[in-house]
Structure formats: C-alpha cells, structure tokens
Amino acid sequence: MTAIPAASTTPDGVTIAPRNRKFDLEAALAGDWFGGDPFLTALFNALSLSFPSGEKEFIDSVRHFEDRISDEKLLMEIRGFYQQEGIHSREHRRYNEQLCQARGYDLDALEGVYLRMIETAKAHKRVTTEVKLASTVGSEHFTAGFAEILLKSTYLDDAEPTIRDLWLWHSVEEMEHKSVAYDVYMQVAGSQKMRKRVMRLTMFMMLKSTLTVTAKILRHDKQLWKWSTLKSATRFFFGKTGFMHQYMPHHKEFYRDDFHPWDADTRDLLEQWKPKLAA
C-alpha cells in the first residue's frame, strides 16, 4: 500500500503565487485567432468557457477539507492555489464575455453545458465530498499535462500573441500547483481505487462537454460540417505530433498505484518560462 504523505509534496524551488495578469482580448477574439483555423479556435474557446465553473468547483472541493490540514507549507500552497485559480477564472470570464459579445454566441447556453454536467454529477447520491476532490485531482492532472504539452510544443506559435500569452500564463501556473489537490486528497481520503475510478468518469464528462460546446460554436459559425474542419480536428487529435499521442503517457501514469503529479518533473520547464512571463 502506498504511504500517505504527511505534508506538502511540492518540490523545493516551486512557488505557488498568483501573477495578477490582465489581458485585452476583445479585438483578437472577434476572429479565428488560432492561425485562422476555425476548429482550433472553437476548441480553445470551448475550453475557456469551461474554466469559470470548473475552477470554482476545484476551489470548493479543496476548501471543504482545508480545516483538516495542519501542515503550514501545504496550507500556504492551498491559499496560492485559490488565488491562482481565482484569477484564472476572472480572466477567462472576461474572455468568455468578450468572445460571445464579439461573435454573437449565447454565453448562458454555452456555459450551461458545463453547469448542467456539474450539477448532474453533484446531485448523484454517490458523489461525496471525497469524490468531488478526487475529480479535482484528475482534472488538475489533465490540465497540468495539457499545460506541459502547450509549453513544450509549437501548437500556439500561430495564435494571436495576446491570446497566446493568456494560455501560456495559465499553463505555467497550472504546473506550479499541480500537486496541491493531490496532497489534500491523500491527507483526507487516500483511496487509490477511488482516484482512478473517478478519473475515468471525469475524463469522459470533460471530453463530452467540451466537444459539445465546440460543436455548438462551429455550428453557429457554419463550420461544423466542412471538410477543412474535419481535417483540422483529425490532425490535432490523431496526427503524428497530435494531442492524443502526446497526452496518452500522462494519462497512463495516473493509473499507477504509486502515481504522483511531480513524477513528471517540470521544474526546468517552469524555470524556462517564468522569466518570459515576468517580461
């Protein structure tokens, strides 16, 4: 049986502190900002639309157990996690409002896809506070893996510079706090079986809701059934350097009994990107 850690496991040298960034995205969001590609633009816009509701749930799931944490280092990191996620939520809320205003999308309808998913899950009698925290652990692992891919790859090279900066800033901070929810979970629940079981459901629900919103955006823009859209989606997900090829090792790691978020030691990558964010 894997030993339950007694304290924070965030490595030395990694700080979890918010960068209070603000982004002026209004002009860029009016068009297909991802290199003129309607599918990639719609997919990343759909991801942004998930963040305000999702990050609120992440914060709430950790906060429920905060009074059971005694380690001062972990408590400090929890507060940093709240601050980082809170600012992410604020900036993506502005992003989403400006996006929908510029392109005529129904913000309530698009965000409602995610809200209904969350409320349906929370209403299930087997979804305890521990299960909600396990879902946050899985979601944080996905976002940290996605962030690592974005920071290492050339995916965003063709994106509009201001929006690219937002995604890179968000990615760095996701990697910084990637073990906070896990550490809290190991303190208060620690069930490896539940962690893995909940991850399967979490990933399915995240994928389904994000693709649903992406399709709604593409349908509004009259791009859903175009051959170019299908080609772009296939290339992004299944190409030789596509997302699935790059993400699957991260996904498989999560199902090891001795998994830990910092098994993927991204400290060097963080050190590489932090000066760029400061600039």
Short mmCIF file of C-alpha atoms in Angstrom, two decimals:
data_model
loop_
_atom_site.label_atom_id
_atom_site.label_comp_id
_atom_site.label_asym_id
_atom_site.label_seq_id
_atom_site.Cartn_x
_atom_site.Cartn_y
_atom_site.Cartn_z
CA MET A 1 0.00 0.00 0.00
CA THR A 2 1.31 3.45 -0.92
CA ALA A 3 2.23 5.52 2.13
CA ILE A 4 0.15 8.63 2.73
CA PRO A 5 2.40 11.70 2.79
CA ALA A 6 2.39 13.75 5.94
CA ALA A 7 2.85 17.13 4.28
CA SER A 8 3.12 19.06 1.05
CA THR A 9 4.99 17.28 -1.71
CA THR A 10 5.53 20.32 -3.93
CA PRO A 11 9.28 20.28 -4.71
CA ASP A 12 11.67 22.82 -3.32
CA GLY A 13 12.06 25.81 -5.58
CA VAL A 14 8.46 25.76 -6.84
CA THR A 15 6.38 28.65 -5.56
CA ILE A 16 2.61 28.90 -5.90
CA ALA A 17 1.92 32.60 -6.07
CA PRO A 18 -0.55 34.43 -8.33
CA ARG A 19 0.53 36.69 -11.16
CA ASN A 20 -2.26 39.23 -11.35
CA ARG A 21 -2.28 39.42 -15.13
CA LYS A 22 -4.94 41.16 -17.20
CA PHE A 23 -5.42 40.64 -20.93
CA ASP A 24 -7.06 42.87 -23.53
CA LEU A 25 -8.55 40.24 -25.86
CA GLU A 26 -11.60 41.97 -27.30
CA ALA A 27 -10.23 42.66 -30.80
CA ALA A 28 -8.46 39.32 -31.16
CA LEU A 29 -11.48 37.23 -30.13
CA ALA A 30 -13.60 38.64 -32.95
CA GLY A 31 -11.88 36.38 -35.50
CA ASP A 32 -10.35 32.92 -35.82
CA TRP A 33 -7.40 33.81 -33.62
CA PHE A 34 -5.73 30.39 -33.80
CA GLY A 35 -3.87 30.85 -37.09
CA GLY A 36 -7.14 31.37 -38.95
CA ASP A 37 -8.22 27.80 -38.11
CA PRO A 38 -11.94 27.68 -37.16
CA PHE A 39 -11.72 24.28 -35.43
CA LEU A 40 -8.71 25.08 -33.21
CA THR A 41 -10.18 28.48 -32.38
CA ALA A 42 -13.51 26.89 -31.42
CA LEU A 43 -11.86 24.13 -29.37
CA PHE A 44 -9.76 26.50 -27.27
CA ASN A 45 -12.70 28.89 -26.90
CA ALA A 46 -14.77 25.94 -25.64
CA LEU A 47 -12.06 25.13 -23.10
CA SER A 48 -12.08 28.74 -21.91
CA LEU A 49 -15.85 28.57 -21.46
CA SER A 50 -15.38 25.62 -19.07
CA PHE A 51 -12.98 27.36 -16.71
CA PRO A 52 -15.10 29.73 -14.57
CA SER A 53 -17.48 26.99 -13.43
CA GLY A 54 -14.81 24.30 -13.32
CA GLU A 55 -12.28 26.26 -11.31
CA LYS A 56 -14.93 27.28 -8.80
CA GLU A 57 -15.63 23.57 -8.22
CA PHE A 58 -11.91 22.86 -7.83
CA ILE A 59 -11.57 25.55 -5.18
CA ASP A 60 -14.72 24.44 -3.35
CA SER A 61 -13.64 20.78 -3.30
CA VAL A 62 -10.32 21.66 -1.66
CA ARG A 63 -11.78 24.29 0.69
CA HIS A 64 -14.19 21.72 2.15
CA PHE A 65 -11.21 19.89 3.68
CA GLU A 66 -8.92 22.82 4.46
CA ASP A 67 -9.63 22.70 8.19
CA ARG A 68 -8.31 19.13 8.30
CA ILE A 69 -4.88 20.17 7.02
CA SER A 70 -2.27 21.01 9.66
CA ASP A 71 0.90 21.31 7.58
CA GLU A 72 1.74 25.01 7.25
CA LYS A 73 3.53 24.61 3.92
CA LEU A 74 0.54 22.84 2.37
CA LEU A 75 -1.85 25.43 3.83
CA MET A 76 0.21 28.20 2.23
CA GLU A 77 0.13 26.34 -1.09
CA ILE A 78 -3.64 25.86 -0.81
CA ARG A 79 -4.03 29.63 -0.48
CA GLY A 80 -1.80 30.12 -3.53
CA PHE A 81 -3.92 27.59 -5.40
CA TYR A 82 -7.09 29.52 -4.54
CA GLN A 83 -5.53 32.78 -5.71
CA GLN A 84 -4.17 31.40 -8.96
CA GLU A 85 -7.42 29.63 -9.84
CA GLY A 86 -9.46 32.68 -8.85
CA ILE A 87 -7.51 34.96 -11.20
CA HIS A 88 -7.70 32.35 -13.98
CA SER A 89 -11.46 32.27 -13.52
CA ARG A 90 -11.68 36.08 -13.62
CA GLU A 91 -9.67 36.38 -16.83
CA HIS A 92 -11.50 33.56 -18.58
CA ARG A 93 -14.82 35.05 -17.54
CA ARG A 94 -13.79 38.29 -19.27
CA TYR A 95 -12.53 36.25 -22.23
CA ASN A 96 -15.85 34.41 -22.49
CA GLU A 97 -17.98 37.56 -22.22
CA GLN A 98 -15.93 39.38 -24.86
CA LEU A 99 -15.93 36.32 -27.12
CA CYS A 100 -19.71 35.91 -27.02
CA GLN A 101 -20.34 39.60 -27.50
CA ALA A 102 -17.95 39.78 -30.48
CA ARG A 103 -19.23 36.66 -32.25
CA GLY A 104 -22.88 36.57 -31.23
CA TYR A 105 -22.75 33.38 -29.16
CA ASP A 106 -25.22 32.70 -26.36
CA LEU A 107 -22.99 32.74 -23.28
CA ASP A 108 -25.60 31.21 -20.98
CA ALA A 109 -26.29 28.36 -23.40
CA LEU A 110 -22.61 27.50 -23.85
CA GLU A 111 -21.67 27.76 -20.18
CA GLY A 112 -24.86 25.91 -19.36
CA VAL A 113 -23.43 22.73 -20.90
CA TYR A 114 -20.73 22.67 -18.23
CA LEU A 115 -23.01 23.81 -15.43
CA ARG A 116 -25.52 21.05 -16.15
CA MET A 117 -22.72 18.48 -16.19
CA ILE A 118 -21.50 19.70 -12.78
CA GLU A 119 -24.97 19.86 -11.21
CA THR A 120 -25.93 16.43 -12.54
CA ALA A 121 -22.79 14.91 -11.05
CA LYS A 122 -23.23 16.67 -7.69
CA ALA A 123 -26.82 15.51 -7.42
CA HIS A 124 -25.85 11.84 -7.59
CA LYS A 125 -26.09 10.18 -4.18
CA ARG A 126 -22.68 8.50 -4.57
CA VAL A 127 -20.87 11.77 -5.26
CA THR A 128 -19.44 12.57 -1.83
CA THR A 129 -17.11 15.43 -0.96
CA GLU A 130 -14.23 12.94 -1.28
CA VAL A 131 -15.38 12.00 -4.79
CA LYS A 132 -15.55 15.70 -5.73
CA LEU A 133 -11.97 16.12 -4.51
CA ALA A 134 -10.88 13.02 -6.44
CA SER A 135 -12.44 14.57 -9.55
CA THR A 136 -10.42 17.73 -8.94
CA VAL A 137 -7.25 15.64 -8.64
CA GLY A 138 -7.99 14.06 -12.01
CA SER A 139 -8.88 17.37 -13.64
CA GLU A 140 -5.73 19.01 -12.29
CA HIS A 141 -3.64 16.16 -13.70
CA PHE A 142 -5.23 16.66 -17.10
CA THR A 143 -4.70 20.43 -17.07
CA ALA A 144 -1.09 20.05 -15.93
CA GLY A 145 -0.41 17.54 -18.70
CA PHE A 146 -2.11 19.79 -21.24
CA ALA A 147 -0.10 22.75 -19.95
CA GLU A 148 3.16 20.83 -20.30
CA ILE A 149 2.31 19.96 -23.90
CA LEU A 150 1.50 23.59 -24.72
CA LEU A 151 4.72 24.86 -23.18
CA LYS A 152 6.92 22.26 -24.88
CA SER A 153 5.27 22.28 -28.32
CA THR A 154 4.76 24.74 -31.16
CA TYR A 155 0.95 24.44 -31.01
CA LEU A 156 0.43 28.08 -30.13
CA ASP A 157 3.03 29.57 -32.47
CA ASP A 158 0.36 30.69 -34.94
CA ALA A 159 -2.04 32.03 -32.31
CA GLU A 160 -2.75 35.71 -31.86
CA PRO A 161 0.00 36.94 -29.47
CA THR A 162 -2.20 38.32 -26.67
CA ILE A 163 -4.38 35.21 -26.51
CA ARG A 164 -1.28 33.02 -26.74
CA ASP A 165 0.16 34.85 -23.73
CA LEU A 166 -3.00 34.13 -21.72
CA TRP A 167 -2.82 30.40 -22.44
CA LEU A 168 0.90 30.23 -21.63
CA TRP A 169 0.45 32.17 -18.37
CA HIS A 170 -2.38 29.87 -17.39
CA SER A 171 -0.27 26.82 -18.31
CA VAL A 172 2.69 27.82 -16.13
CA GLU A 173 0.50 28.33 -13.07
CA GLU A 174 -1.34 25.04 -13.62
CA MET A 175 2.01 23.26 -13.50
CA GLU A 176 3.09 25.12 -10.38
CA HIS A 177 0.09 23.98 -8.31
CA LYS A 178 -0.38 20.55 -9.90
CA SER A 179 0.11 18.58 -6.67
CA VAL A 180 -1.93 20.71 -4.24
CA ALA A 181 -5.31 18.96 -4.70
CA TYR A 182 -3.50 15.60 -4.74
CA ASP A 183 -1.76 16.34 -1.44
CA VAL A 184 -5.05 17.33 0.18
CA TYR A 185 -6.73 14.22 -1.21
CA MET A 186 -4.00 11.96 0.18
CA GLN A 187 -4.44 13.57 3.59
CA VAL A 188 -8.21 13.18 3.81
CA ALA A 189 -9.09 10.19 1.61
CA GLY A 190 -6.08 8.47 0.08
CA SER A 191 -8.02 5.79 -1.82
CA GLN A 192 -6.08 4.91 -4.95
CA LYS A 193 -9.00 2.84 -6.24
CA MET A 194 -11.40 5.79 -5.98
CA ARG A 195 -8.86 8.18 -7.51
CA LYS A 196 -8.54 6.01 -10.62
CA ARG A 197 -12.23 5.17 -10.91
CA VAL A 198 -13.30 8.80 -10.65
CA MET A 199 -10.69 9.85 -13.23
CA ARG A 200 -12.28 7.64 -15.88
CA LEU A 201 -15.66 9.28 -15.38
CA THR A 202 -14.18 12.77 -15.09
CA MET A 203 -12.30 12.46 -18.38
CA PHE A 204 -15.39 11.15 -20.17
CA MET A 205 -17.55 14.01 -18.91
CA MET A 206 -14.91 16.64 -19.68
CA LEU A 207 -14.40 15.35 -23.21
CA LYS A 208 -18.12 15.07 -23.91
CA SER A 209 -18.98 18.55 -22.66
CA THR A 210 -16.01 20.26 -24.35
CA LEU A 211 -16.73 18.65 -27.72
CA THR A 212 -20.41 19.52 -27.34
CA VAL A 213 -19.58 23.20 -26.83
CA THR A 214 -17.02 23.11 -29.66
CA ALA A 215 -19.69 21.70 -31.99
CA LYS A 216 -22.20 24.38 -30.93
CA ILE A 217 -19.66 27.11 -31.73
CA LEU A 218 -18.79 25.57 -35.11
CA ARG A 219 -22.47 25.16 -35.97
CA HIS A 220 -23.09 28.83 -35.17
CA ASP A 221 -20.16 29.80 -37.41
CA LYS A 222 -21.34 27.45 -40.21
CA GLN A 223 -18.08 25.49 -39.99
CA LEU A 224 -19.26 22.25 -38.38
CA TRP A 225 -19.67 20.04 -41.43
CA LYS A 226 -16.82 21.41 -43.55
CA TRP A 227 -14.10 19.06 -44.77
CA SER A 228 -11.44 21.52 -43.54
CA THR A 229 -12.89 21.30 -40.02
CA LEU A 230 -12.71 17.51 -40.02
CA LYS A 231 -9.13 17.59 -41.31
CA SER A 232 -8.06 20.07 -38.65
CA ALA A 233 -9.72 18.06 -35.86
CA THR A 234 -8.16 14.79 -37.05
CA ARG A 235 -4.73 16.36 -37.35
CA PHE A 236 -4.93 17.97 -33.89
CA PHE A 237 -6.09 14.86 -32.05
CA PHE A 238 -4.57 12.00 -34.04
CA GLY A 239 -1.68 13.34 -36.12
CA LYS A 240 1.90 12.13 -35.61
CA THR A 241 2.51 15.01 -33.22
CA GLY A 242 -1.16 15.26 -32.26
CA PHE A 243 -2.60 15.76 -28.83
CA MET A 244 -3.56 12.15 -28.16
CA HIS A 245 -0.08 10.92 -29.00
CA GLN A 246 1.46 13.45 -26.61
CA TYR A 247 -1.08 13.19 -23.80
CA MET A 248 -1.52 9.40 -23.51
CA PRO A 249 1.70 8.87 -21.50
CA HIS A 250 0.41 11.41 -18.94
CA HIS A 251 -2.94 9.65 -18.82
CA LYS A 252 -1.44 6.19 -18.32
CA GLU A 253 0.80 7.45 -15.50
CA PHE A 254 -2.26 8.45 -13.49
CA TYR A 255 -3.35 4.83 -13.14
CA ARG A 256 -0.22 3.64 -11.36
CA ASP A 257 -0.76 2.90 -7.66
CA ASP A 258 2.35 4.93 -6.82
CA PHE A 259 1.43 7.86 -9.08
CA HIS A 260 2.45 11.35 -8.03
CA PRO A 261 1.90 14.60 -10.03
CA TRP A 262 5.58 15.51 -9.77
CA ASP A 263 6.74 12.20 -11.26
CA ALA A 264 6.81 14.40 -14.35
CA ASP A 265 9.41 16.80 -13.01
CA THR A 266 8.73 20.02 -14.90
CA ARG A 267 10.84 22.33 -12.76
CA ASP A 268 13.27 23.03 -15.59
CA LEU A 269 10.37 23.88 -17.89
CA LEU A 270 8.97 26.26 -15.28
CA GLU A 271 12.35 27.94 -14.88
CA GLN A 272 12.49 28.37 -18.63
CA TRP A 273 9.07 30.07 -18.80
CA LYS A 274 8.94 32.17 -15.63
CA PRO A 275 11.28 34.91 -16.96
CA LYS A 276 9.16 35.13 -20.12
CA LEU A 277 6.04 35.69 -18.04
CA ALA A 278 7.80 38.32 -15.99
CA ALA A 279 8.82 40.12 -19.18
#
